[in-house]
């Protein structure tokens, strides 16, 4: 399909000109999720069929232009052309947009649902078009239309009428996320660690066999991307009411980023992270960083750039040397009931590593099939109560509206996996735990308004997710947030930690929400 760039300055005008009332809208307390768009260009199916000509312009007809328009047809309404009807042959609820051609002549046409009594006039803004400069624009027609048998009708209104394509965007409706009530919050809710003037990001939490809480994160930073990130740690011995001073685990010559932490079945702590030189990108590089960058020679880059784990056999007092892994993920590997460690991460595609010696060595055991429609990265995995493995993935789709989490499952301990499929959960990235009652808890950041941290539960080992009762753990002032991770405390309550700004004029810090689960439905 041909695609033309919509002139940015036209967009606000376009939305004002073409806004149409909602059709079959849901209750005010509902929210919607939008799926992958369906494009339609088969205008030869328009009726009455004898009023549509091919590559022939005559008054009283519609011209389906191929020769002068390339591989895809352009439906052109000639003067005095009659109304024509198009059947999209779709079922369900959709947002509908019409792609038209802006030329130097005033453009527009009428469109309606066959069941409507009146046409909606879609005017094509053309103030930037000339006789030699034409471009395509998408015109919003209707939102939340149920198309079970509905057809579209087009009418010429005496202006240049060009229809290039139709876009049908599937819409699913669900209840808005429920905020936690005051009586559902525990005493450990609030700031865990703040470094004034510095930036903290990408934490993970583990509750050890001794009952301690350990949180690792990338701290003492200038910004989201910078040269100075360090792998740091705080711990709590009173279920998160108070926290220790910060301890630095890693401070390599590069930027030490996303940190995971687990305790193995032998009581070993394993910390994971990756190093980055992304701060050297020309669009990001700051003058203050150039001297540091110049000191990082080729040998240092080769030595330290990559994905890593370190082990501690004395509860984090001392740490062994770094060990390379072929994959990385924000929250690192997980321990399995059989004693293995399994690491689902991004590397050469989405791959799975395992360790059978308590994290000392790692080997790749699988690749997870990924369709081109899902831009999978930053996964996390959980072992369900029945031994099934469920992995979920950030979906960095170019279209923000399409960034629904991906999911894959393994029934054989991680050796084979289903192709990643898209869920209806919008957010990134995921963290999963299996609760004491067998339910799965998923937490994720919500980086579009309303900003914040979200949670969702599954009662059937990840086969379905209860989005009808999605929970808002906290709101946030902007979209620099997320990477939440949870642990269940001895009393059954949950501590979910994450990074975001405590105050709008501050840099992000490490925060937590201590909360009680809703009763199993």
Short mmCIF file of C-alpha atoms in Angstrom, two decimals:
data_model
loop_
_atom_site.label_atom_id
_atom_site.label_comp_id
_atom_site.label_asym_id
_atom_site.label_seq_id
_atom_site.Cartn_x
_atom_site.Cartn_y
_atom_site.Cartn_z
CA UNK A 1 0.00 0.00 0.00
CA UNK A 2 1.25 3.50 -0.79
CA UNK A 3 1.90 5.67 2.22
CA UNK A 4 2.46 9.43 2.33
CA UNK A 5 3.66 11.42 5.31
CA UNK A 6 0.96 13.57 6.86
CA UNK A 7 2.22 17.12 7.18
CA UNK A 8 2.55 17.56 11.02
CA UNK A 9 1.01 21.04 11.05
CA UNK A 10 -2.16 19.66 9.49
CA UNK A 11 -2.90 17.16 12.24
CA UNK A 12 -4.63 19.45 14.78
CA UNK A 13 -6.70 20.99 11.98
CA UNK A 14 -7.52 17.57 10.60
CA UNK A 15 -8.79 16.32 13.94
CA UNK A 16 -10.94 19.43 14.41
CA UNK A 17 -12.43 19.24 10.93
CA UNK A 18 -13.15 15.54 10.92
CA UNK A 19 -14.13 14.69 14.46
CA UNK A 20 -17.37 12.72 14.45
CA UNK A 21 -19.66 11.69 17.28
CA UNK A 22 -19.06 8.28 18.82
CA UNK A 23 -21.29 5.46 17.61
CA UNK A 24 -22.33 2.76 20.06
CA UNK A 25 -20.08 4.16 22.77
CA UNK A 26 -19.72 2.26 26.06
CA UNK A 27 -20.26 3.37 29.64
CA UNK A 28 -18.32 6.37 30.89
CA UNK A 29 -16.30 4.25 33.31
CA UNK A 30 -15.02 1.98 30.53
CA UNK A 31 -11.66 2.15 28.76
CA UNK A 32 -10.71 0.78 25.35
CA UNK A 33 -7.78 -1.09 23.83
CA UNK A 34 -7.01 -0.85 20.11
CA UNK A 35 -5.76 -3.80 18.08
CA UNK A 36 -3.80 -4.17 14.85
CA UNK A 37 -5.39 -2.10 12.03
CA UNK A 38 -7.09 -3.87 9.12
CA UNK A 39 -6.63 -2.09 5.77
CA UNK A 40 -9.16 -2.43 2.95
CA UNK A 41 -8.57 -1.39 -0.69
CA UNK A 42 -10.84 -3.74 -2.64
CA UNK A 43 -13.11 -1.00 -3.97
CA UNK A 44 -14.02 -3.09 -7.01
CA UNK A 45 -16.60 -4.66 -4.68
CA UNK A 46 -18.52 -1.39 -4.36
CA UNK A 47 -22.15 -1.45 -5.47
CA UNK A 48 -23.87 -0.68 -7.74
CA UNK A 49 -21.06 -2.39 -9.62
CA UNK A 50 -21.96 -0.88 -13.00
CA UNK A 51 -21.27 2.61 -11.63
CA UNK A 52 -17.59 1.85 -11.00
CA UNK A 53 -15.33 2.09 -14.07
CA UNK A 54 -11.69 1.06 -14.36
CA UNK A 55 -9.22 3.75 -15.49
CA UNK A 56 -11.98 5.72 -17.17
CA UNK A 57 -13.26 9.11 -15.99
CA UNK A 58 -16.84 9.88 -17.00
CA UNK A 59 -19.48 12.08 -15.37
CA UNK A 60 -21.97 10.00 -13.45
CA UNK A 61 -19.47 7.27 -12.51
CA UNK A 62 -16.73 6.44 -10.02
CA UNK A 63 -13.30 5.81 -11.55
CA UNK A 64 -11.10 3.11 -10.02
CA UNK A 65 -7.69 4.34 -11.11
CA UNK A 66 -4.88 1.80 -11.50
CA UNK A 67 -2.69 2.94 -14.42
CA UNK A 68 -2.06 6.39 -12.99
CA UNK A 69 -1.85 5.27 -9.38
CA UNK A 70 0.45 2.26 -9.14
CA UNK A 71 -0.31 -1.17 -7.71
CA UNK A 72 -3.09 -0.07 -5.39
CA UNK A 73 -6.30 1.51 -6.69
CA UNK A 74 -7.53 5.03 -6.04
CA UNK A 75 -11.30 5.45 -6.02
CA UNK A 76 -12.11 8.78 -7.68
CA UNK A 77 -15.61 10.25 -7.62
CA UNK A 78 -16.40 12.00 -10.91
CA UNK A 79 -19.05 14.76 -11.18
CA UNK A 80 -22.64 13.58 -10.73
CA UNK A 81 -21.51 10.13 -9.56
CA UNK A 82 -24.21 8.29 -7.56
CA UNK A 83 -23.85 7.06 -4.00
CA UNK A 84 -21.95 3.78 -3.76
CA UNK A 85 -21.91 1.19 -0.99
CA UNK A 86 -18.92 -0.73 0.38
CA UNK A 87 -19.23 -3.84 2.57
CA UNK A 88 -16.15 -4.30 4.80
CA UNK A 89 -17.29 -7.83 5.71
CA UNK A 90 -16.14 -7.41 9.31
CA UNK A 91 -17.66 -8.32 12.65
CA UNK A 92 -16.93 -6.62 15.94
CA UNK A 93 -16.27 -3.06 17.10
CA UNK A 94 -13.89 -0.79 15.16
CA UNK A 95 -12.59 2.74 14.86
CA UNK A 96 -12.88 3.73 11.17
CA UNK A 97 -10.59 6.05 9.20
CA UNK A 98 -10.56 6.93 5.50
CA UNK A 99 -7.37 7.69 3.59
CA UNK A 100 -7.80 10.47 1.02
CA UNK A 101 -5.65 12.46 -1.38
CA UNK A 102 -5.01 16.16 -0.78
CA UNK A 103 -4.55 18.12 -4.03
CA UNK A 104 -4.56 21.78 -5.06
CA UNK A 105 -8.35 21.58 -5.50
CA UNK A 106 -10.76 21.62 -2.54
CA UNK A 107 -11.40 18.01 -1.58
CA UNK A 108 -14.03 16.17 0.37
CA UNK A 109 -16.84 13.66 0.27
CA UNK A 110 -19.68 12.32 2.36
CA UNK A 111 -19.61 9.01 4.21
CA UNK A 112 -22.12 7.28 6.46
CA UNK A 113 -23.11 3.91 7.81
CA UNK A 114 -25.92 2.41 5.76
CA UNK A 115 -28.12 2.57 8.85
CA UNK A 116 -27.48 6.32 9.35
CA UNK A 117 -29.95 8.91 8.13
CA UNK A 118 -27.35 11.58 7.32
CA UNK A 119 -23.86 11.74 5.81
CA UNK A 120 -20.78 12.93 7.66
CA UNK A 121 -18.80 15.35 5.48
CA UNK A 122 -15.05 14.70 5.50
CA UNK A 123 -13.18 17.75 4.21
CA UNK A 124 -9.60 17.19 3.08
CA UNK A 125 -7.25 19.97 4.27
CA UNK A 126 -5.20 21.05 1.27
CA UNK A 127 -3.63 24.40 2.14
CA UNK A 128 -0.14 22.89 1.72
CA UNK A 129 -0.93 21.14 -1.57
CA UNK A 130 -0.07 22.54 -5.00
CA UNK A 131 -0.54 21.43 -8.60
CA UNK A 132 2.71 19.42 -8.31
CA UNK A 133 2.63 18.55 -4.60
CA UNK A 134 -0.06 16.10 -3.49
CA UNK A 135 -0.11 13.97 -0.34
CA UNK A 136 -2.31 11.48 1.48
CA UNK A 137 -4.12 12.10 4.77
CA UNK A 138 -6.06 9.86 7.14
CA UNK A 139 -9.49 11.23 8.05
CA UNK A 140 -11.14 9.89 11.22
CA UNK A 141 -14.76 8.91 10.53
CA UNK A 142 -16.23 7.07 13.51
CA UNK A 143 -15.11 5.52 16.78
CA UNK A 144 -16.37 2.30 18.35
CA UNK A 145 -18.64 1.23 15.49
CA UNK A 146 -20.14 -2.26 15.63
CA UNK A 147 -19.81 -3.65 12.09
CA UNK A 148 -21.87 -6.82 12.27
CA UNK A 149 -23.37 -6.50 8.79
CA UNK A 150 -22.95 -2.69 8.59
CA UNK A 151 -21.89 -1.16 5.28
CA UNK A 152 -20.37 2.20 4.34
CA UNK A 153 -21.94 4.56 1.81
CA UNK A 154 -19.91 7.23 -0.04
CA UNK A 155 -21.30 10.36 -1.72
CA UNK A 156 -19.75 12.97 -4.04
CA UNK A 157 -20.45 16.51 -2.81
CA UNK A 158 -19.05 18.57 -5.70
CA UNK A 159 -15.45 18.54 -4.47
CA UNK A 160 -12.43 16.48 -5.50
CA UNK A 161 -13.30 13.07 -4.03
CA UNK A 162 -10.41 10.60 -3.69
CA UNK A 163 -10.54 7.47 -1.52
CA UNK A 164 -7.30 5.52 -1.32
CA UNK A 165 -7.88 3.08 1.56
CA UNK A 166 -10.00 2.30 4.59
CA UNK A 167 -8.60 1.51 8.02
CA UNK A 168 -10.56 -0.53 10.57
CA UNK A 169 -8.96 -0.58 14.03
CA UNK A 170 -10.36 -3.29 16.33
CA UNK A 171 -11.55 -1.92 19.67
CA UNK A 172 -12.00 -3.95 22.83
CA UNK A 173 -13.66 -2.40 25.83
CA UNK A 174 -12.80 -3.02 29.47
CA UNK A 175 -13.28 -1.35 32.80
CA UNK A 176 -10.82 1.32 33.84
CA UNK A 177 -8.03 0.27 36.18
CA UNK A 178 -9.09 0.32 39.82
CA UNK A 179 -6.91 2.35 42.23
CA UNK A 180 -6.03 0.81 45.57
CA UNK A 181 -8.06 2.05 48.53
CA UNK A 182 -6.35 3.46 51.62
CA UNK A 183 -7.21 0.36 53.64
CA UNK A 184 -5.49 -1.83 51.02
CA UNK A 185 -2.13 -0.08 51.46
CA UNK A 186 0.50 -1.26 53.93
CA UNK A 187 3.13 0.58 56.01
CA UNK A 188 5.96 -0.04 53.53
CA UNK A 189 4.37 2.20 50.86
CA UNK A 190 6.49 5.21 49.83
CA UNK A 191 10.08 6.16 48.98
CA UNK A 192 12.64 3.39 49.45
CA UNK A 193 15.75 5.21 48.23
CA UNK A 194 16.26 8.72 46.92
CA UNK A 195 19.61 10.14 45.79
CA UNK A 196 19.10 13.94 45.61
CA UNK A 197 20.09 15.32 42.22
CA UNK A 198 20.78 11.82 40.92
CA UNK A 199 18.72 9.35 38.89
CA UNK A 200 17.66 5.83 39.95
CA UNK A 201 16.13 3.24 37.62
CA UNK A 202 15.21 -0.38 36.77
CA UNK A 203 14.99 -2.22 40.11
CA UNK A 204 14.24 -5.81 41.15
CA UNK A 205 13.30 -7.25 44.55
CA UNK A 206 13.76 -10.64 46.21
CA UNK A 207 12.63 -11.96 49.59
CA UNK A 208 15.35 -14.30 50.84
CA UNK A 209 14.94 -17.54 52.78
CA UNK A 210 16.01 -15.59 55.88
CA UNK A 211 13.14 -13.15 55.46
CA UNK A 212 15.23 -10.19 54.28
CA UNK A 213 14.18 -8.01 51.37
CA UNK A 214 16.92 -7.13 48.90
CA UNK A 215 16.41 -4.57 46.14
CA UNK A 216 18.96 -3.97 43.40
CA UNK A 217 18.86 -1.07 40.94
CA UNK A 218 20.96 1.19 38.71
CA UNK A 219 21.79 4.25 40.78
CA UNK A 220 23.97 7.33 41.15
CA UNK A 221 23.15 8.32 37.58
CA UNK A 222 23.02 11.64 35.73
CA UNK A 223 20.01 10.67 33.65
CA UNK A 224 18.06 7.87 31.98
CA UNK A 225 21.05 7.43 29.67
CA UNK A 226 24.49 8.43 30.95
CA UNK A 227 27.99 6.96 31.51
CA UNK A 228 27.79 6.67 35.30
CA UNK A 229 25.25 3.99 36.19
CA UNK A 230 26.19 1.63 39.03
CA UNK A 231 24.59 -1.61 40.22
CA UNK A 232 23.49 -0.81 43.77
CA UNK A 233 21.61 -2.56 46.55
CA UNK A 234 19.54 -1.80 49.65
CA UNK A 235 18.03 -4.28 52.09
CA UNK A 236 15.30 -4.39 54.72
CA UNK A 237 14.92 -6.67 57.74
CA UNK A 238 11.45 -5.40 58.75
CA UNK A 239 9.35 -6.11 55.63
CA UNK A 240 10.18 -2.81 53.96
CA UNK A 241 9.43 -0.37 56.78
CA UNK A 242 13.08 0.73 56.90
CA UNK A 243 15.97 0.28 54.48
CA UNK A 244 19.75 0.10 54.77
CA UNK A 245 22.25 2.48 53.27
CA UNK A 246 23.14 1.94 49.62
CA UNK A 247 25.85 -0.60 48.78
CA UNK A 248 27.49 -0.59 45.34
CA UNK A 249 27.95 -4.01 43.72
CA UNK A 250 29.20 -3.00 40.25
CA UNK A 251 30.91 0.12 38.99
CA UNK A 252 32.42 -0.83 35.64
CA UNK A 253 33.93 1.73 33.23
CA UNK A 254 30.66 1.58 31.24
CA UNK A 255 27.04 2.34 32.13
CA UNK A 256 25.76 -0.46 34.41
CA UNK A 257 22.03 -0.74 33.77
CA UNK A 258 18.95 -2.92 34.50
CA UNK A 259 19.57 -5.12 37.55
CA UNK A 260 17.91 -8.39 38.45
CA UNK A 261 18.36 -10.31 41.69
CA UNK A 262 17.30 -13.80 42.81
CA UNK A 263 18.09 -16.29 45.55
CA UNK A 264 18.80 -19.84 44.37
CA UNK A 265 17.67 -23.01 46.12
CA UNK A 266 21.14 -23.17 47.71
CA UNK A 267 20.82 -19.67 49.18
CA UNK A 268 23.13 -18.00 46.65
CA UNK A 269 22.29 -14.48 45.51
CA UNK A 270 22.62 -13.92 41.76
CA UNK A 271 22.64 -10.37 40.37
CA UNK A 272 22.26 -9.72 36.64
CA UNK A 273 22.82 -6.56 34.61
CA UNK A 274 24.04 -5.28 31.28
CA UNK A 275 26.52 -2.59 30.28
CA UNK A 276 25.97 0.05 27.63
CA UNK A 277 27.74 2.69 25.56
CA UNK A 278 24.48 4.17 24.31
CA UNK A 279 25.37 7.48 25.96
CA UNK A 280 27.83 8.02 23.08
CA UNK A 281 25.00 8.40 20.54
CA UNK A 282 25.34 11.86 18.92
CA UNK A 283 21.76 12.82 19.82
CA UNK A 284 22.39 12.05 23.51
CA UNK A 285 26.08 12.79 24.13
CA UNK A 286 26.67 15.64 26.55
CA UNK A 287 29.79 17.76 26.63
CA UNK A 288 30.43 16.75 30.26
CA UNK A 289 30.62 13.08 29.21
CA UNK A 290 33.08 13.48 26.33
CA UNK A 291 36.21 13.34 28.49
CA UNK A 292 35.03 10.12 30.14
CA UNK A 293 34.13 8.61 26.77
CA UNK A 294 37.56 9.44 25.36
CA UNK A 295 39.22 7.48 28.19
CA UNK A 296 37.35 4.26 27.35
CA UNK A 297 39.76 2.48 25.04
CA UNK A 298 39.04 -0.43 22.67
CA UNK A 299 40.28 -3.06 25.15
CA UNK A 300 38.06 -1.71 27.92
CA UNK A 301 35.07 -1.67 25.61
CA UNK A 302 35.69 -5.25 24.52
CA UNK A 303 36.26 -6.38 28.10
CA UNK A 304 33.13 -4.87 29.64
CA UNK A 305 30.43 -4.43 26.99
CA UNK A 306 27.84 -7.18 27.36
CA UNK A 307 25.42 -9.06 29.64
CA UNK A 308 26.54 -10.25 33.07
CA UNK A 309 25.77 -12.09 36.30
CA UNK A 310 27.59 -12.17 39.64
CA UNK A 311 27.10 -14.53 42.59
CA UNK A 312 27.28 -14.08 46.35
CA UNK A 313 27.38 -17.06 48.71
CA UNK A 314 27.35 -14.92 51.88
CA UNK A 315 24.07 -13.00 51.48
CA UNK A 316 25.59 -10.12 49.52
CA UNK A 317 28.58 -9.32 51.74
CA UNK A 318 31.03 -10.28 48.99
CA UNK A 319 30.59 -11.04 45.31
CA UNK A 320 32.35 -13.31 42.85
CA UNK A 321 33.66 -12.15 39.51
CA UNK A 322 31.38 -11.28 36.59
CA UNK A 323 30.24 -14.06 34.26
CA UNK A 324 29.00 -13.34 30.74
CA UNK A 325 25.58 -14.48 29.55
CA UNK A 326 24.24 -14.44 26.00
CA UNK A 327 20.91 -12.87 27.00
CA UNK A 328 19.71 -10.02 29.16
CA UNK A 329 16.40 -9.00 30.72
CA UNK A 330 15.59 -6.28 33.27
CA UNK A 331 14.71 -8.68 36.10
CA UNK A 332 17.19 -11.42 35.22
CA UNK A 333 16.80 -15.20 35.59
CA UNK A 334 14.52 -17.14 37.93
CA UNK A 335 15.07 -20.28 40.05
CA UNK A 336 13.01 -23.37 39.19
CA UNK A 337 11.71 -26.04 41.56
CA UNK A 338 14.11 -28.61 40.06
CA UNK A 339 17.11 -26.48 41.10
CA UNK A 340 17.92 -25.07 37.68
CA UNK A 341 18.10 -21.37 36.92
CA UNK A 342 16.41 -20.28 33.71
CA UNK A 343 17.05 -16.97 31.95
CA UNK A 344 14.68 -15.76 29.22
CA UNK A 345 16.18 -12.69 27.60
CA UNK A 346 17.10 -10.71 24.54
CA UNK A 347 20.35 -11.39 22.76
CA UNK A 348 20.45 -12.93 19.32
CA UNK A 349 16.68 -12.75 19.14
CA UNK A 350 14.72 -13.96 22.16
CA UNK A 351 16.56 -16.91 23.70
CA UNK A 352 16.57 -19.08 26.81
CA UNK A 353 19.62 -19.96 28.90
CA UNK A 354 19.86 -22.35 31.83
CA UNK A 355 22.34 -22.94 34.64
CA UNK A 356 22.61 -26.32 36.36
CA UNK A 357 25.42 -25.32 38.73
CA UNK A 358 23.83 -22.54 40.78
CA UNK A 359 24.62 -19.76 38.31
CA UNK A 360 28.31 -20.49 37.75
CA UNK A 361 27.94 -21.41 34.06
CA UNK A 362 25.20 -20.87 31.51
CA UNK A 363 24.20 -22.48 28.22
CA UNK A 364 21.53 -21.65 25.69
CA UNK A 365 18.75 -24.25 25.39
CA UNK A 366 16.10 -22.62 23.21
CA UNK A 367 14.98 -19.79 20.98
CA UNK A 368 11.44 -18.44 21.32
CA UNK A 369 9.64 -17.96 17.98
CA UNK A 370 8.75 -14.30 17.47
CA UNK A 371 6.36 -13.06 14.75
CA UNK A 372 7.30 -9.85 12.89
CA UNK A 373 4.21 -8.08 14.25
CA UNK A 374 5.58 -8.24 17.83
CA UNK A 375 8.72 -6.26 18.69
CA UNK A 376 9.64 -8.46 21.65
CA UNK A 377 12.22 -7.43 24.24
CA UNK A 378 12.71 -7.17 28.02
CA UNK A 379 11.00 -10.45 29.00
CA UNK A 380 10.34 -12.08 32.35
CA UNK A 381 9.28 -15.63 33.12
CA UNK A 382 7.49 -17.42 35.95
CA UNK A 383 7.08 -21.07 36.93
CA UNK A 384 3.41 -21.82 37.58
CA UNK A 385 2.13 -24.08 40.33
CA UNK A 386 1.71 -26.90 37.78
CA UNK A 387 5.27 -26.51 36.43
CA UNK A 388 4.24 -24.65 33.28
CA UNK A 389 6.50 -21.73 32.33
CA UNK A 390 4.91 -18.47 31.22
CA UNK A 391 7.07 -15.72 29.71
CA UNK A 392 5.87 -12.22 28.94
CA UNK A 393 7.54 -9.59 26.79
CA UNK A 394 7.66 -5.88 26.30
CA UNK A 395 6.36 -5.11 22.81
CA UNK A 396 8.22 -2.05 21.51
CA UNK A 397 5.87 -1.61 18.55
CA UNK A 398 6.49 1.59 16.50
CA UNK A 399 2.86 2.53 17.15
CA UNK A 400 2.51 3.42 20.83
CA UNK A 401 -1.12 2.28 20.82
CA UNK A 402 -0.05 -1.25 19.83
CA UNK A 403 2.35 -1.88 22.71
CA UNK A 404 0.45 -4.76 24.25
CA UNK A 405 2.53 -7.30 26.17
CA UNK A 406 3.49 -10.50 24.35
CA UNK A 407 3.31 -13.96 25.91
CA UNK A 408 4.78 -17.42 25.29
CA UNK A 409 4.50 -20.70 27.19
CA UNK A 410 6.62 -23.82 27.71
CA UNK A 411 5.32 -27.19 28.89
CA UNK A 412 8.71 -28.94 29.00
CA UNK A 413 10.84 -26.88 31.35
CA UNK A 414 11.94 -24.28 28.80
CA UNK A 415 13.18 -26.49 25.98
CA UNK A 416 10.40 -25.56 23.54
CA UNK A 417 8.09 -22.54 23.46
CA UNK A 418 4.95 -21.40 21.72
CA UNK A 419 5.22 -18.52 19.26
CA UNK A 420 4.89 -15.21 21.08
CA UNK A 421 1.33 -13.97 20.91
CA UNK A 422 -0.10 -10.59 21.82
CA UNK A 423 -2.16 -10.14 24.97
CA UNK A 424 -4.68 -7.38 25.65
CA UNK A 425 -2.49 -5.92 28.40
CA UNK A 426 -0.98 -2.53 27.49
CA UNK A 427 2.23 -1.63 29.33
CA UNK A 428 5.91 -2.44 29.79
CA UNK A 429 7.95 -4.25 30.87
CA UNK A 430 6.48 -7.26 32.71
CA UNK A 431 7.39 -8.91 36.02
CA UNK A 432 5.69 -12.11 37.15
CA UNK A 433 5.46 -14.10 40.39
CA UNK A 434 3.44 -17.13 41.43
CA UNK A 435 1.49 -16.36 44.61
CA UNK A 436 1.02 -18.70 47.55
CA UNK A 437 -2.55 -19.43 46.42
CA UNK A 438 -1.38 -20.39 42.90
CA UNK A 439 -2.49 -17.23 41.11
CA UNK A 440 -0.04 -15.36 38.89
CA UNK A 441 0.64 -11.71 39.62
CA UNK A 442 1.78 -9.52 36.72
CA UNK A 443 3.01 -5.95 37.26
CA UNK A 444 4.02 -3.45 34.56
CA UNK A 445 4.52 0.25 33.95
CA UNK A 446 1.92 2.40 32.19
CA UNK A 447 3.85 4.96 30.12
CA UNK A 448 0.92 6.88 28.69
CA UNK A 449 -1.68 8.99 30.51
CA UNK A 450 -2.74 8.23 33.14
CA UNK A 451 0.87 7.38 34.04
CA UNK A 452 1.61 4.89 36.78
CA UNK A 453 2.18 1.27 37.79
CA UNK A 454 -0.38 -1.46 37.05
CA UNK A 455 -1.12 -5.00 38.21
CA UNK A 456 -3.20 -7.86 36.83
CA UNK A 457 -3.96 -11.39 38.06
CA UNK A 458 -4.44 -14.77 36.40
CA UNK A 459 -6.27 -17.65 38.08
CA UNK A 460 -5.49 -20.22 35.36
CA UNK A 461 -1.69 -20.18 35.03
CA UNK A 462 -1.60 -17.36 32.49
CA UNK A 463 -4.19 -18.71 30.07
CA UNK A 464 -6.37 -15.67 30.76
CA UNK A 465 -5.78 -12.37 32.58
CA UNK A 466 -8.38 -10.51 34.64
CA UNK A 467 -8.16 -7.14 32.87
CA UNK A 468 -11.69 -6.39 34.02
CA UNK A 469 -10.15 -5.89 37.47
CA UNK A 470 -6.78 -4.35 36.54
CA UNK A 471 -5.29 -2.52 39.53
CA UNK A 472 -3.54 0.85 39.64
CA UNK A 473 -0.78 0.55 42.24
CA UNK A 474 0.19 4.21 42.03
CA UNK A 475 -0.01 7.23 39.75
CA UNK A 476 3.06 9.06 38.43
CA UNK A 477 3.76 12.61 37.20
CA UNK A 478 5.20 11.56 33.82
CA UNK A 479 6.22 8.58 31.71
CA UNK A 480 9.78 8.08 33.00
CA UNK A 481 8.73 5.23 35.25
CA UNK A 482 8.14 1.56 35.60
CA UNK A 483 10.08 -1.69 35.71
CA UNK A 484 8.02 -2.78 38.73
CA UNK A 485 8.82 -6.05 40.51
CA UNK A 486 6.93 -7.79 43.30
CA UNK A 487 7.49 -10.18 46.18
CA UNK A 488 4.98 -11.75 48.55
CA UNK A 489 5.60 -11.22 52.27
CA UNK A 490 5.02 -13.73 55.06
CA UNK A 491 1.58 -12.29 55.87
CA UNK A 492 0.43 -12.71 52.25
CA UNK A 493 0.67 -9.02 51.37
CA UNK A 494 2.63 -7.79 48.35
CA UNK A 495 5.49 -5.32 48.10
CA UNK A 496 5.86 -3.99 44.56
CA UNK A 497 8.88 -1.77 43.93
CA UNK A 498 9.50 0.46 40.90
CA UNK A 499 11.16 3.68 39.81
CA UNK A 500 9.42 6.99 39.14
CA UNK A 501 9.48 10.60 40.31
CA UNK A 502 8.34 11.27 43.86
CA UNK A 503 7.89 14.97 42.98
CA UNK A 504 7.46 16.42 39.45
CA UNK A 505 10.59 18.61 39.72
CA UNK A 506 12.85 15.77 40.94
CA UNK A 507 14.71 12.96 39.21
CA UNK A 508 13.25 9.45 39.53
CA UNK A 509 13.86 7.51 42.72
CA UNK A 510 13.15 4.03 44.07
CA UNK A 511 9.64 3.64 45.47
CA UNK A 512 7.32 0.88 46.64
CA UNK A 513 3.65 0.07 47.10
CA UNK A 514 2.78 -2.31 49.95
CA UNK A 515 -0.67 -3.71 49.26
CA UNK A 516 -3.11 -6.50 49.93
CA UNK A 517 -4.45 -8.74 47.20
CA UNK A 518 -8.13 -8.83 46.32
CA UNK A 519 -9.82 -12.06 47.30
CA UNK A 520 -9.77 -14.82 44.70
CA UNK A 521 -12.85 -14.56 42.50
#
